[in-house]
JSON list of C-alpha atoms in Angstrom, two decimals:
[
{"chain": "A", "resi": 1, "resn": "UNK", "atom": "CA", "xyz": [-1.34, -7.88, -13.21]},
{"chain": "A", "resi": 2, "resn": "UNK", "atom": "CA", "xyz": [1.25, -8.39, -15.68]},
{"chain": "A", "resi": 3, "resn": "UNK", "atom": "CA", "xyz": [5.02, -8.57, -14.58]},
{"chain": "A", "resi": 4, "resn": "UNK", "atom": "CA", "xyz": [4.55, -7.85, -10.83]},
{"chain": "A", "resi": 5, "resn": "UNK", "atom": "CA", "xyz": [6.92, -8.42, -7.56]},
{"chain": "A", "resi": 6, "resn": "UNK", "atom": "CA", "xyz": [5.44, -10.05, -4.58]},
{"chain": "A", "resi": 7, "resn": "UNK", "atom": "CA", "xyz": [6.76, -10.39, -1.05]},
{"chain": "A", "resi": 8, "resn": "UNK", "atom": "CA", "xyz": [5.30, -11.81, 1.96]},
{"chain": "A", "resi": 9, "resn": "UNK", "atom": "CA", "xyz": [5.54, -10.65, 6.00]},
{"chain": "A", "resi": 10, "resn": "UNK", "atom": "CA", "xyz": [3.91, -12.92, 8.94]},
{"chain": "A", "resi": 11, "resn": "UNK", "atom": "CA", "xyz": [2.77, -10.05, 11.69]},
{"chain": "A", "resi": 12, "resn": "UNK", "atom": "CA", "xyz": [1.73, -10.76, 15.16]},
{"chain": "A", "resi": 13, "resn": "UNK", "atom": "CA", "xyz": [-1.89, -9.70, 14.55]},
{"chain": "A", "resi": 14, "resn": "UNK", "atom": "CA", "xyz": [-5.04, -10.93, 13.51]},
{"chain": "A", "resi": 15, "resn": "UNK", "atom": "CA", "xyz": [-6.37, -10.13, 9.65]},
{"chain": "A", "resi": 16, "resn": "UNK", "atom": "CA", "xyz": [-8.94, -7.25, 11.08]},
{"chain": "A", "resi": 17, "resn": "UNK", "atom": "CA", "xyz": [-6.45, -5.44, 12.78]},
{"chain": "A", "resi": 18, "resn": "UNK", "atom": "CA", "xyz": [-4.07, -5.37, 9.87]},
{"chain": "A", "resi": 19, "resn": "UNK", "atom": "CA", "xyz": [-6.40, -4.57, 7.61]},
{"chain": "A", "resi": 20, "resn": "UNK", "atom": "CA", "xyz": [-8.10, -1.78, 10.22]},
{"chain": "A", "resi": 21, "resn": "UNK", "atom": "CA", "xyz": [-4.62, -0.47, 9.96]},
{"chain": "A", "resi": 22, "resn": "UNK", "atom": "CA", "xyz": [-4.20, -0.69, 6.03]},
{"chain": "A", "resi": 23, "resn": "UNK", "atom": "CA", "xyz": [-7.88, 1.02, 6.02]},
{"chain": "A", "resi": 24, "resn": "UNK", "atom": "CA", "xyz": [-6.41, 4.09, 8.29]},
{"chain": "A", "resi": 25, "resn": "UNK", "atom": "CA", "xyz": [-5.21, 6.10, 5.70]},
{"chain": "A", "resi": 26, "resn": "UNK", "atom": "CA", "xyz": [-4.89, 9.40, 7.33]},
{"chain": "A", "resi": 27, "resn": "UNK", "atom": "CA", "xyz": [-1.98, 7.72, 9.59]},
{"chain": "A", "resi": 28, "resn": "UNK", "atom": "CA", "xyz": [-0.02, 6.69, 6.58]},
{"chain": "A", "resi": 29, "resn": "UNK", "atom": "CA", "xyz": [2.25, 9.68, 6.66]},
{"chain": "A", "resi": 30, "resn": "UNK", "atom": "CA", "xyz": [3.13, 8.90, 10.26]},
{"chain": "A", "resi": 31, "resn": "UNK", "atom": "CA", "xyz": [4.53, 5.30, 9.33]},
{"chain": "A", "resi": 32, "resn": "UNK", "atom": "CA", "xyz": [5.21, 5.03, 5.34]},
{"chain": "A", "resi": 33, "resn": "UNK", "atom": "CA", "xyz": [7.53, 7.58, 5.04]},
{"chain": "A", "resi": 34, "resn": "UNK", "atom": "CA", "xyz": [7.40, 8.46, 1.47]},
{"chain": "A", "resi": 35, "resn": "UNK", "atom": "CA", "xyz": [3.50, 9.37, 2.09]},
{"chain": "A", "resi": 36, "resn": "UNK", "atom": "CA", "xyz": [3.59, 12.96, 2.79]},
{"chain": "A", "resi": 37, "resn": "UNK", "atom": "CA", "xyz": [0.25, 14.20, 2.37]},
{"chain": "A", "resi": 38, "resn": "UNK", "atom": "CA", "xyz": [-3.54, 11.75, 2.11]},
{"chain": "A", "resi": 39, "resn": "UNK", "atom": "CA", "xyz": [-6.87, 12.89, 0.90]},
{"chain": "A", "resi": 40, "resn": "UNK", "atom": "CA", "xyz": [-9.45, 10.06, 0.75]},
{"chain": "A", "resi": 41, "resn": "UNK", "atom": "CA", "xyz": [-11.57, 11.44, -1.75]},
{"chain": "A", "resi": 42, "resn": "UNK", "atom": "CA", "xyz": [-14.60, 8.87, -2.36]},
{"chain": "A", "resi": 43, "resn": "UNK", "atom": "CA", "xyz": [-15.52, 6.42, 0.56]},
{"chain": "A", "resi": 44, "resn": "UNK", "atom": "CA", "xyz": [-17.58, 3.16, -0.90]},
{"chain": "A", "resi": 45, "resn": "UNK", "atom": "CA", "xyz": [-20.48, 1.66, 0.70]},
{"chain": "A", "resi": 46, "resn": "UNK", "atom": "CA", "xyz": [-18.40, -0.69, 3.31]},
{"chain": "A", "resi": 47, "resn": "UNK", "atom": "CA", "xyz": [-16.90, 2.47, 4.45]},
{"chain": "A", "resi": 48, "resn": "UNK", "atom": "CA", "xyz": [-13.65, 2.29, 3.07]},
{"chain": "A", "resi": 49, "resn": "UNK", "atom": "CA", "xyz": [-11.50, 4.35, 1.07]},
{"chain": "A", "resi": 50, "resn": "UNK", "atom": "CA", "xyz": [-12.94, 4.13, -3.00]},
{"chain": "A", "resi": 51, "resn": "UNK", "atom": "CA", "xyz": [-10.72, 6.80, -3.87]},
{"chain": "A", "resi": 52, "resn": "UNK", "atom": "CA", "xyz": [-7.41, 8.25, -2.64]},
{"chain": "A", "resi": 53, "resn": "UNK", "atom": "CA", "xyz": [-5.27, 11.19, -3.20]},
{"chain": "A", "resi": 54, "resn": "UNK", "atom": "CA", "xyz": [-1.63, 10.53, -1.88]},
{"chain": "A", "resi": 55, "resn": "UNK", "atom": "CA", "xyz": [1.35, 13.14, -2.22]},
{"chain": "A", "resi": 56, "resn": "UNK", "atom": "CA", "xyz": [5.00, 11.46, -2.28]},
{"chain": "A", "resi": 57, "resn": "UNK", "atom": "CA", "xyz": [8.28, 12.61, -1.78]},
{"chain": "A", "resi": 58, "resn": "UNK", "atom": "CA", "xyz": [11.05, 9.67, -1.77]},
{"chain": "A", "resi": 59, "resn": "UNK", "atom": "CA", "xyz": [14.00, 11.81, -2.05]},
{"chain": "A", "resi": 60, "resn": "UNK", "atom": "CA", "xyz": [14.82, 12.68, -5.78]},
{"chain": "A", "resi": 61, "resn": "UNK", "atom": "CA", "xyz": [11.19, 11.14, -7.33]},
{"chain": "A", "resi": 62, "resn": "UNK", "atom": "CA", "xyz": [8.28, 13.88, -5.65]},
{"chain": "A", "resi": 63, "resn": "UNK", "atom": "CA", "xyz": [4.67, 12.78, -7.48]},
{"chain": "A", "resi": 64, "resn": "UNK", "atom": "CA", "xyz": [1.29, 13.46, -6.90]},
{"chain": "A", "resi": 65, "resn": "UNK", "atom": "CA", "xyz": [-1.47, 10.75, -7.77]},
{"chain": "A", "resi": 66, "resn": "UNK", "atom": "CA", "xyz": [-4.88, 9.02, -7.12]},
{"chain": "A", "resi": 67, "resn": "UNK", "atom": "CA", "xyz": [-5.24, 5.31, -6.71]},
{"chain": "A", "resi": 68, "resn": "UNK", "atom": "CA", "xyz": [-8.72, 3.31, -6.50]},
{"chain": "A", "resi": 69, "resn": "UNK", "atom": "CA", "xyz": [-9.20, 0.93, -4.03]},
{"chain": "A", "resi": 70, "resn": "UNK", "atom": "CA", "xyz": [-11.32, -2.08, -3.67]},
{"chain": "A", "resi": 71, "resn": "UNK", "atom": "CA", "xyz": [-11.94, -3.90, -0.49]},
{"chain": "A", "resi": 72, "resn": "UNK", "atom": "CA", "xyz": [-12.43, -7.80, -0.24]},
{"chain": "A", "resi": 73, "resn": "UNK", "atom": "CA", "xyz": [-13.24, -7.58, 3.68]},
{"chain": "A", "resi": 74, "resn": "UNK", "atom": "CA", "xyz": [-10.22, -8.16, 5.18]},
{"chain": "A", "resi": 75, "resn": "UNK", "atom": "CA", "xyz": [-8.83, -10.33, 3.16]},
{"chain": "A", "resi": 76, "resn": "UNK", "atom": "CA", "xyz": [-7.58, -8.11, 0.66]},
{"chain": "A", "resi": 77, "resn": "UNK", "atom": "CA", "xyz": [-7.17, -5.16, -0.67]},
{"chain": "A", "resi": 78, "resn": "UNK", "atom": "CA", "xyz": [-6.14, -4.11, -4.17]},
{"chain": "A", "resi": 79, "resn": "UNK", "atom": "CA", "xyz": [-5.67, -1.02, -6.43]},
{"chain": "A", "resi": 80, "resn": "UNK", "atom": "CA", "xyz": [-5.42, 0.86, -9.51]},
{"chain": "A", "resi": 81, "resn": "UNK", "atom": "CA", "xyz": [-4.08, 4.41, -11.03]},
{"chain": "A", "resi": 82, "resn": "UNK", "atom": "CA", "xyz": [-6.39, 6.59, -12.07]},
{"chain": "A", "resi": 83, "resn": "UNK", "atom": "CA", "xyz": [-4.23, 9.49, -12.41]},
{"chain": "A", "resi": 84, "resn": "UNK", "atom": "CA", "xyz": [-0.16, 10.68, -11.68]},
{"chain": "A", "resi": 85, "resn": "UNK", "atom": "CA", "xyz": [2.22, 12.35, -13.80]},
{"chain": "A", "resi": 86, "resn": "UNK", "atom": "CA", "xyz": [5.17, 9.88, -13.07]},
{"chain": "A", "resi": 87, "resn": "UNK", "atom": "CA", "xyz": [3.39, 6.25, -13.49]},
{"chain": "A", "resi": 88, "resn": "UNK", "atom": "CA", "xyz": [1.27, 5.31, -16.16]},
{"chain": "A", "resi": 89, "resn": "UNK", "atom": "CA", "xyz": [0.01, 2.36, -14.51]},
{"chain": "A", "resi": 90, "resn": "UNK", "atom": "CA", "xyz": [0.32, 1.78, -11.25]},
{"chain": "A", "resi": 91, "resn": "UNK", "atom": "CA", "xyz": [-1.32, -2.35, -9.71]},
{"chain": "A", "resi": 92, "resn": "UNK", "atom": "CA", "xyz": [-1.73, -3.61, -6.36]},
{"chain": "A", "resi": 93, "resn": "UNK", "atom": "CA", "xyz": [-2.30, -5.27, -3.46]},
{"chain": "A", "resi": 94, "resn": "UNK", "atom": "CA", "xyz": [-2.38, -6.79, 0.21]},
{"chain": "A", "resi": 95, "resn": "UNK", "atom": "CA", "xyz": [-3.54, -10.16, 0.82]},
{"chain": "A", "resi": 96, "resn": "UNK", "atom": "CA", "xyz": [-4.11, -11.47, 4.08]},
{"chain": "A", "resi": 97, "resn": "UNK", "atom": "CA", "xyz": [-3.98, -15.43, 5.14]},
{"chain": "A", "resi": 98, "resn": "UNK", "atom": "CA", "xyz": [-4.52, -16.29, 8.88]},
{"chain": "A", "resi": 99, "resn": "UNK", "atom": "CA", "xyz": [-2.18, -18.33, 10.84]},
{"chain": "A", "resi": 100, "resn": "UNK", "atom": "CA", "xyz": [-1.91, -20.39, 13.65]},
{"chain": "A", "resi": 101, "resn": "UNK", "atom": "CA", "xyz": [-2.13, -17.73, 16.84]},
{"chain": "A", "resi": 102, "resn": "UNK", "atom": "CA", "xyz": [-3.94, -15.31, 15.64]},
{"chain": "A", "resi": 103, "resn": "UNK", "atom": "CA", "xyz": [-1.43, -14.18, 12.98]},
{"chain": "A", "resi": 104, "resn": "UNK", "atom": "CA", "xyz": [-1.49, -12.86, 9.82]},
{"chain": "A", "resi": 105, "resn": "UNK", "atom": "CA", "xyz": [0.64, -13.60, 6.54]},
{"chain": "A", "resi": 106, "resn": "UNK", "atom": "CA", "xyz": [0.53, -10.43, 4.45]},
{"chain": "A", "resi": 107, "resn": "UNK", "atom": "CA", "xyz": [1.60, -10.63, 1.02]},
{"chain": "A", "resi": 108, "resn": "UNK", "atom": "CA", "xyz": [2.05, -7.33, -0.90]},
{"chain": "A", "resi": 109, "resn": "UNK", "atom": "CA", "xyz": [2.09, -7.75, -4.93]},
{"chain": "A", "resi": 110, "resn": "UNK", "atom": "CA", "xyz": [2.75, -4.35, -7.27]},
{"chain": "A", "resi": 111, "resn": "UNK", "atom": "CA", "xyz": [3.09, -3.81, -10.64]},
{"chain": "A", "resi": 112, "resn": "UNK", "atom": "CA", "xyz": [4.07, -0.47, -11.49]},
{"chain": "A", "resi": 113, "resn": "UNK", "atom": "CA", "xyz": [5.10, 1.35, -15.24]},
{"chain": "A", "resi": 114, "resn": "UNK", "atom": "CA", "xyz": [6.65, 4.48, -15.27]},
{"chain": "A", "resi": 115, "resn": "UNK", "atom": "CA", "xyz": [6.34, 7.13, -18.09]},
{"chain": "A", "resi": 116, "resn": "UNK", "atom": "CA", "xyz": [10.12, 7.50, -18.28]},
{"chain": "A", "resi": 117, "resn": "UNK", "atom": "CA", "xyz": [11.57, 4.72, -20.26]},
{"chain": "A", "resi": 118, "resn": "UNK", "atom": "CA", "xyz": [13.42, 2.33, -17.34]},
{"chain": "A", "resi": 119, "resn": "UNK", "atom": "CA", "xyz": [15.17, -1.26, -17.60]},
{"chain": "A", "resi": 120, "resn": "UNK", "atom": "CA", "xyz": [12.60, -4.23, -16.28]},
{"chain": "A", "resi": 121, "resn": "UNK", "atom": "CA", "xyz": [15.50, -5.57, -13.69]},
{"chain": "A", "resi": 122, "resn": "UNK", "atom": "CA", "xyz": [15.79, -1.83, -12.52]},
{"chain": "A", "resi": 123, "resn": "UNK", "atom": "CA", "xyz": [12.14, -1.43, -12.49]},
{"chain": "A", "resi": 124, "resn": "UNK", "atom": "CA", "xyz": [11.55, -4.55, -10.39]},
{"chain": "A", "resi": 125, "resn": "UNK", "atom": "CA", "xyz": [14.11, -3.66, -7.90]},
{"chain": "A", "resi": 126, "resn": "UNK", "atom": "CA", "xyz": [12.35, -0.62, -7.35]},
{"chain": "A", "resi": 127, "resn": "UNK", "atom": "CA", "xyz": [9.36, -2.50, -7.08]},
{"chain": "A", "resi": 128, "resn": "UNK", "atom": "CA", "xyz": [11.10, -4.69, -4.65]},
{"chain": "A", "resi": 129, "resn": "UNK", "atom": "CA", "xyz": [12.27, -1.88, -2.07]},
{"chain": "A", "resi": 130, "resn": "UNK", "atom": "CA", "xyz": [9.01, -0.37, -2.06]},
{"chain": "A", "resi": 131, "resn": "UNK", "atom": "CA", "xyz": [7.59, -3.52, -0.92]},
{"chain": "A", "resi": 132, "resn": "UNK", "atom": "CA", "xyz": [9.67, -4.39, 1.68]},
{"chain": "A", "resi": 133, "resn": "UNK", "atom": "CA", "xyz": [9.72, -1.00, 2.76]},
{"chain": "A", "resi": 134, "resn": "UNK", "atom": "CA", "xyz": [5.94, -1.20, 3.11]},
{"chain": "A", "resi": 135, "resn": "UNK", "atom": "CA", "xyz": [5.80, -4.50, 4.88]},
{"chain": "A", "resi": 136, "resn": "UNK", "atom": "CA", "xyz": [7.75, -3.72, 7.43]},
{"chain": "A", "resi": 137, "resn": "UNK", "atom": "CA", "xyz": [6.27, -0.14, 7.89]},
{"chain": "A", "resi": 138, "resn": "UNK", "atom": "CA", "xyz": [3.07, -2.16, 7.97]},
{"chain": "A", "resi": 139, "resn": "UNK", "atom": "CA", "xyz": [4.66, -4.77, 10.83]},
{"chain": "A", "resi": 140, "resn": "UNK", "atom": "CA", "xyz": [5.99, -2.29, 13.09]},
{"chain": "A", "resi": 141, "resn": "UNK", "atom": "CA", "xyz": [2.52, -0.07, 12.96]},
{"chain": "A", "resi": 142, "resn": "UNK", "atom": "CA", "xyz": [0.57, -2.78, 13.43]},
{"chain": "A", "resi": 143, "resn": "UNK", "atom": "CA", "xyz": [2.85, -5.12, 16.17]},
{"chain": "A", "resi": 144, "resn": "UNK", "atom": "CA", "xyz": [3.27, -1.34, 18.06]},
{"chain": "A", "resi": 145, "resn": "UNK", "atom": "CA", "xyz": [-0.67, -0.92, 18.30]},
{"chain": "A", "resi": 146, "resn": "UNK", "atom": "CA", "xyz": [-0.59, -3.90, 20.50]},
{"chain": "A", "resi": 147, "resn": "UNK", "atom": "CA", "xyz": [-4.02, -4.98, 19.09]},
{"chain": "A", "resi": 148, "resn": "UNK", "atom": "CA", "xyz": [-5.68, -1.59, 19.93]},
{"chain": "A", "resi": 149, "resn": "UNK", "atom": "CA", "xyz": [-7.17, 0.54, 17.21]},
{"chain": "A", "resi": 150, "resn": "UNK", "atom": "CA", "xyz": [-4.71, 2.42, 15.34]},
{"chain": "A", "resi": 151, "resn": "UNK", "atom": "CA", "xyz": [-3.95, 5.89, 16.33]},
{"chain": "A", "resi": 152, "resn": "UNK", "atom": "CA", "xyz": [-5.02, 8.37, 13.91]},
{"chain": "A", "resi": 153, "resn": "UNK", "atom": "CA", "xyz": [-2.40, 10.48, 11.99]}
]
């Protein structure tokens, strides 16, 4: 990834269930907010999401597009564009680092480019809210689980 923002999140949950929760992409709409619509498309070998169709509506920016996904157990997760009308690139990922007591430090990195021209700084504090917005979307759906599997959508 080229320029990128990063931001980290310690939840109160072991790397599996995070990642189980990451992995349940039909609840997304239920805790992302901007996610109105999911369509996995192509499921790899482990099982997980390959391919994914997502349909976002934050507001004023509304865009449809399909991001590949590739699965490092559950340690991480990272992906790519492979189409949108909005982005022209669109990079990355969760990482996942135990901790002491069966938690989990999650660190989200992105890199995004849009096809409208847009200042770096402005870019990057877009970048930013999206992450933190994500992280703690991530927190609360995981922490309010209580360890058990994830309900579905």
């Amino acid at each position: 990834m080229a320029e990128h923002t990063r931001s980290s999140i310690t939840i109160d949950a072991t790397q599996a269930t995070v990642m189980a929760v990451i992995a349940d992409f039909a609840a997304y709409p239920a805790w992302t907010g901007e996610v109105k619509e999911i369509e996995v498309l192509e499921t790899g070998q482990d099982g997980r999401a390959a391919q994914v169709r997502l349909l976002l509506d934050a507001g004023a920016i509304r865009d449809e597009h399909v991001l590949a996904y590739t699965w490092d157990g559950d340690r991480e997760v990272g992906w790519t564009l492979v189409r949108s009308q909005m982005l022209r690139s669109l990079d990355g990922s969760y990482t996942l680092a135990p901790l002491a007591g069966g938690r989990t430090e999650v660190t989200y990195q992105l890199a995004v480019d849009v096809k409208i021209p847009m200042l770096g700084m402005i870019k990057r504090k877009a970048e930013k809210v999206i992450i933190d917005r994500a992280l703690a979307g991530l927190k609360k759906r995981v922490e309010d689980t209580d360890g058990k599997k994830p309900a579905q959508g």
